[in-house]
Amino acid sequence: MDSEQILSQIKEKVGQTDVSDRTMMSYIDKHLPKDQEPDDKFYEAAVDIFKSFQGNMSNFAATTVKQQAEAKIEEFKKNYKPSPTPSVETPPKGDDELAKRLEAIEQALQNEKKANAINSLRSDVKAKADGLKVANKAIWNDVVDSISVKDEATSEELLSEVKKTYEKKLKEYTGEGATPYGGSQRTGAQQVSTEEAKAKRDEFKKKMQSAGRLPKPTE
């Protein structure tokens, strides 16, 4: 399918829009590799971006660009001096500014989708605590929030990382005899005091907060 056909389908899905064909073609050329057919995901992303952009494009094109052009004209009038070969500065083209705003909107949408996906994975793993009969949910939740989630990670992969880290931290805080699963926490031969376990957990949270991997407490 050639670019003109793809452009036609995007415009049909977007509906009435003030986004220029040039801007849309620039998006297609940038995001669709040559010889690759567009899929539903490509069309969905394109339509979301152009519809979001349309919400403020008319005002931006009719007001902001107009004001910039008028300011340039006024500046030219003030500084103009007659000469044999006068030169007039051409106001900047609106399409360049629109393309920059389009790229910023696209990046914001991608960041939001990524953050939502990560939060969904964390919530899913936290919810598994009851089924696993996690002995210390406070430590479990701290570990879930502190684990760095890789791109394209699955719930099972995150769960595996959380279990290993949780079991390690539980032993550090409560001693070698600690039982990570099975309901309530048991007392082992080398179990440290409750106060010391809480202090170690708080220390772990502060380290994660300093590293930016846990939110800092509100003051």
Coordinates of C-alpha atoms in Angstrom, one line a residue:
M1 CA 0.0 0.0 0.0
D2 CA 1.5 3.4 -1.0
S3 CA 1.7 6.4 1.3
E4 CA -1.2 8.2 -0.4
Q5 CA -3.6 5.3 0.3
I6 CA -2.4 5.2 4.0
L7 CA -2.9 9.0 4.3
S8 CA -6.4 8.6 2.9
Q9 CA -7.3 6.0 5.4
I10 CA -5.9 8.0 8.3
K11 CA -7.9 11.1 7.2
E12 CA -11.0 9.0 7.0
K13 CA -10.6 7.6 10.5
V14 CA -9.7 11.0 12.0
G15 CA -12.5 12.9 10.3
Q16 CA -12.5 16.6 9.7
T17 CA -9.1 18.1 10.7
D18 CA -6.9 21.1 10.1
V19 CA -3.7 19.0 10.2
S20 CA -2.0 19.4 6.8
D21 CA -1.4 16.5 4.5
R22 CA 2.3 17.4 4.7
T23 CA 2.3 16.9 8.5
M24 CA 0.5 13.6 8.2
M25 CA 2.8 12.3 5.5
S26 CA 5.8 13.3 7.6
Y27 CA 4.3 11.2 10.5
I28 CA 3.8 8.2 8.1
D29 CA 7.3 8.4 6.7
K30 CA 8.8 8.6 10.2
H31 CA 6.9 5.8 11.9
L32 CA 6.2 3.3 9.1
P33 CA 9.3 1.5 7.7
K34 CA 9.4 1.2 4.0
D35 CA 7.8 -1.9 2.5
Q36 CA 5.9 -2.5 5.7
E37 CA 2.1 -2.6 5.7
P38 CA 0.3 -0.6 8.4
D39 CA -1.5 -2.6 11.0
D40 CA -4.3 -1.7 13.4
K41 CA -1.9 -0.6 16.1
F42 CA -0.3 1.9 13.7
Y43 CA -3.6 3.3 12.7
E44 CA -4.8 3.5 16.3
A45 CA -1.7 5.4 17.4
A46 CA -1.9 7.8 14.4
V47 CA -5.6 8.5 14.9
D48 CA -5.1 9.2 18.7
I49 CA -2.3 11.6 18.0
F50 CA -4.1 13.6 15.3
K51 CA -7.4 13.8 17.2
S52 CA -5.6 15.0 20.3
F53 CA -3.7 17.5 18.2
Q54 CA -6.8 18.8 16.5
G55 CA -8.2 19.9 19.9
N56 CA -5.8 22.8 20.1
M57 CA -4.5 23.1 16.5
S58 CA -7.1 25.5 15.2
N59 CA -6.5 28.0 18.1
F60 CA -2.7 27.6 17.7
A61 CA -2.7 28.1 13.9
A62 CA -5.2 30.9 14.0
T63 CA -4.0 32.8 17.0
T64 CA -0.4 31.9 17.9
V65 CA 1.0 31.9 14.4
K66 CA -1.0 35.0 13.5
Q67 CA 0.4 36.8 16.6
Q68 CA 3.9 35.7 15.7
A69 CA 3.5 36.9 12.1
E70 CA 2.0 40.2 13.2
A71 CA 4.9 40.8 15.7
K72 CA 7.4 40.1 12.9
I73 CA 5.6 42.6 10.7
E74 CA 5.6 45.3 13.4
E75 CA 9.3 44.6 14.1
F76 CA 10.0 45.0 10.4
K77 CA 8.1 48.3 10.3
K78 CA 10.0 49.8 13.2
N79 CA 13.4 48.7 11.9
Y80 CA 12.8 49.3 8.2
K81 CA 15.1 51.8 6.4
P82 CA 14.7 52.5 2.7
S83 CA 17.5 51.0 0.6
P84 CA 18.1 50.0 -3.0
T85 CA 17.6 46.3 -2.1
P86 CA 15.3 46.0 0.9
S87 CA 14.8 42.6 2.4
V88 CA 11.8 41.4 4.3
E89 CA 12.1 38.7 6.8
T90 CA 9.7 35.9 6.1
P91 CA 7.6 34.7 9.2
P92 CA 8.3 31.1 10.2
K93 CA 6.2 28.5 8.6
G94 CA 3.4 27.1 10.9
D95 CA 4.0 23.5 9.8
D96 CA 7.4 23.4 11.5
E97 CA 5.9 24.4 14.9
L98 CA 3.0 22.1 14.4
A99 CA 5.4 19.2 13.8
K100 CA 7.2 19.9 17.0
R101 CA 4.0 20.0 19.0
L102 CA 2.8 16.8 17.3
E103 CA 6.0 15.0 18.4
A104 CA 5.7 16.2 22.0
I105 CA 2.1 15.0 22.2
E106 CA 3.1 11.6 20.7
Q107 CA 5.9 11.3 23.3
A108 CA 3.6 12.2 26.2
L109 CA 1.1 9.5 25.0
Q110 CA 3.8 6.9 24.8
N111 CA 5.1 7.8 28.3
E112 CA 1.5 7.6 29.8
K113 CA 0.8 4.2 28.2
K114 CA 4.2 2.9 29.5
A115 CA 3.5 4.2 33.1
N116 CA 0.0 2.7 33.1
A117 CA 1.3 -0.7 31.9
I118 CA 4.0 -0.7 34.7
N119 CA 1.4 0.3 37.4
S120 CA -0.9 -2.5 36.2
L121 CA 1.9 -5.1 36.5
R122 CA 2.8 -3.9 40.0
S123 CA -0.9 -4.1 41.1
D124 CA -1.2 -7.6 39.6
V125 CA 1.8 -8.8 41.6
K126 CA 0.7 -7.2 44.8
A127 CA -2.7 -8.9 44.5
K128 CA -0.9 -12.3 44.3
A129 CA 0.2 -11.9 48.0
D130 CA -3.0 -13.5 49.3
G131 CA -2.8 -16.5 47.0
L132 CA 0.8 -17.1 47.9
K133 CA 0.0 -16.6 51.6
V134 CA 2.8 -14.0 51.9
A135 CA 3.9 -13.8 55.6
N136 CA 4.9 -10.1 55.5
K137 CA 2.8 -8.1 53.1
A138 CA 4.5 -4.8 54.0
I139 CA 7.9 -6.1 52.9
W140 CA 6.3 -7.7 49.8
N141 CA 4.7 -4.4 48.7
D142 CA 7.9 -2.5 49.3
V143 CA 9.8 -4.9 47.1
V144 CA 7.1 -4.8 44.4
D145 CA 7.4 -0.9 44.3
S146 CA 11.2 -1.0 44.3
I147 CA 11.8 -3.5 41.5
S148 CA 12.8 -1.9 38.2
V149 CA 10.3 -3.1 35.5
K150 CA 11.9 -3.8 32.1
D151 CA 10.2 -2.9 28.9
E152 CA 7.9 -5.7 27.6
A153 CA 8.2 -7.5 31.0
T154 CA 5.3 -9.9 31.9
S155 CA 3.5 -10.3 35.2
E156 CA 5.2 -13.7 35.6
E157 CA 8.7 -12.3 35.1
L158 CA 8.1 -9.5 37.6
L159 CA 6.6 -12.0 40.1
S160 CA 9.7 -14.1 39.9
E161 CA 12.0 -11.1 40.6
V162 CA 9.8 -10.0 43.5
K163 CA 9.8 -13.4 45.1
K164 CA 13.6 -13.7 45.1
T165 CA 14.1 -10.2 46.5
Y166 CA 11.3 -10.6 49.1
E167 CA 12.7 -13.9 50.4
K168 CA 16.1 -12.3 50.7
K169 CA 14.9 -9.2 52.5
L170 CA 12.7 -11.2 54.8
K171 CA 15.7 -13.2 56.0
E172 CA 17.7 -10.0 56.4
Y173 CA 15.0 -8.4 58.5
T174 CA 13.7 -11.3 60.6
G175 CA 16.5 -14.0 60.6
E176 CA 17.3 -17.2 58.9
G177 CA 14.3 -19.0 60.5
A178 CA 11.8 -16.8 58.8
T179 CA 9.1 -18.4 56.7
P180 CA 8.2 -16.3 53.7
Y181 CA 4.9 -18.0 52.9
G182 CA 2.2 -19.8 54.7
G183 CA 0.3 -17.1 56.5
S184 CA 1.6 -15.5 59.7
Q185 CA 5.3 -15.1 60.2
R186 CA 7.1 -17.7 62.4
T187 CA 9.8 -17.2 64.9
G188 CA 13.2 -18.8 64.0
A189 CA 16.2 -19.7 66.1
Q190 CA 18.1 -16.7 64.8
Q191 CA 15.1 -14.3 64.4
V192 CA 15.9 -10.7 65.3
S193 CA 13.6 -8.5 67.3
T194 CA 10.5 -6.9 65.8
E195 CA 12.0 -3.4 66.4
E196 CA 15.2 -4.3 64.5
A197 CA 13.3 -5.8 61.6
K198 CA 11.2 -2.7 61.3
A199 CA 14.3 -0.5 61.4
K200 CA 15.9 -2.5 58.6
R201 CA 12.7 -2.3 56.5
D202 CA 12.7 1.5 57.0
E203 CA 16.3 1.7 56.0
F204 CA 15.6 -0.2 52.9
K205 CA 12.7 2.1 52.0
K206 CA 14.9 5.2 52.5
K207 CA 17.5 3.8 50.2
M208 CA 14.9 3.1 47.5
Q209 CA 13.4 6.6 47.9
S210 CA 16.9 8.2 47.6
A211 CA 17.5 6.2 44.4
G212 CA 14.1 7.3 43.1
R213 CA 12.6 3.8 43.0
L214 CA 10.0 4.5 45.7
P215 CA 8.0 7.7 46.2
K216 CA 9.3 10.0 49.0
P217 CA 6.9 10.6 51.9
T218 CA 4.8 13.9 51.7
E219 CA 5.9 16.5 54.2

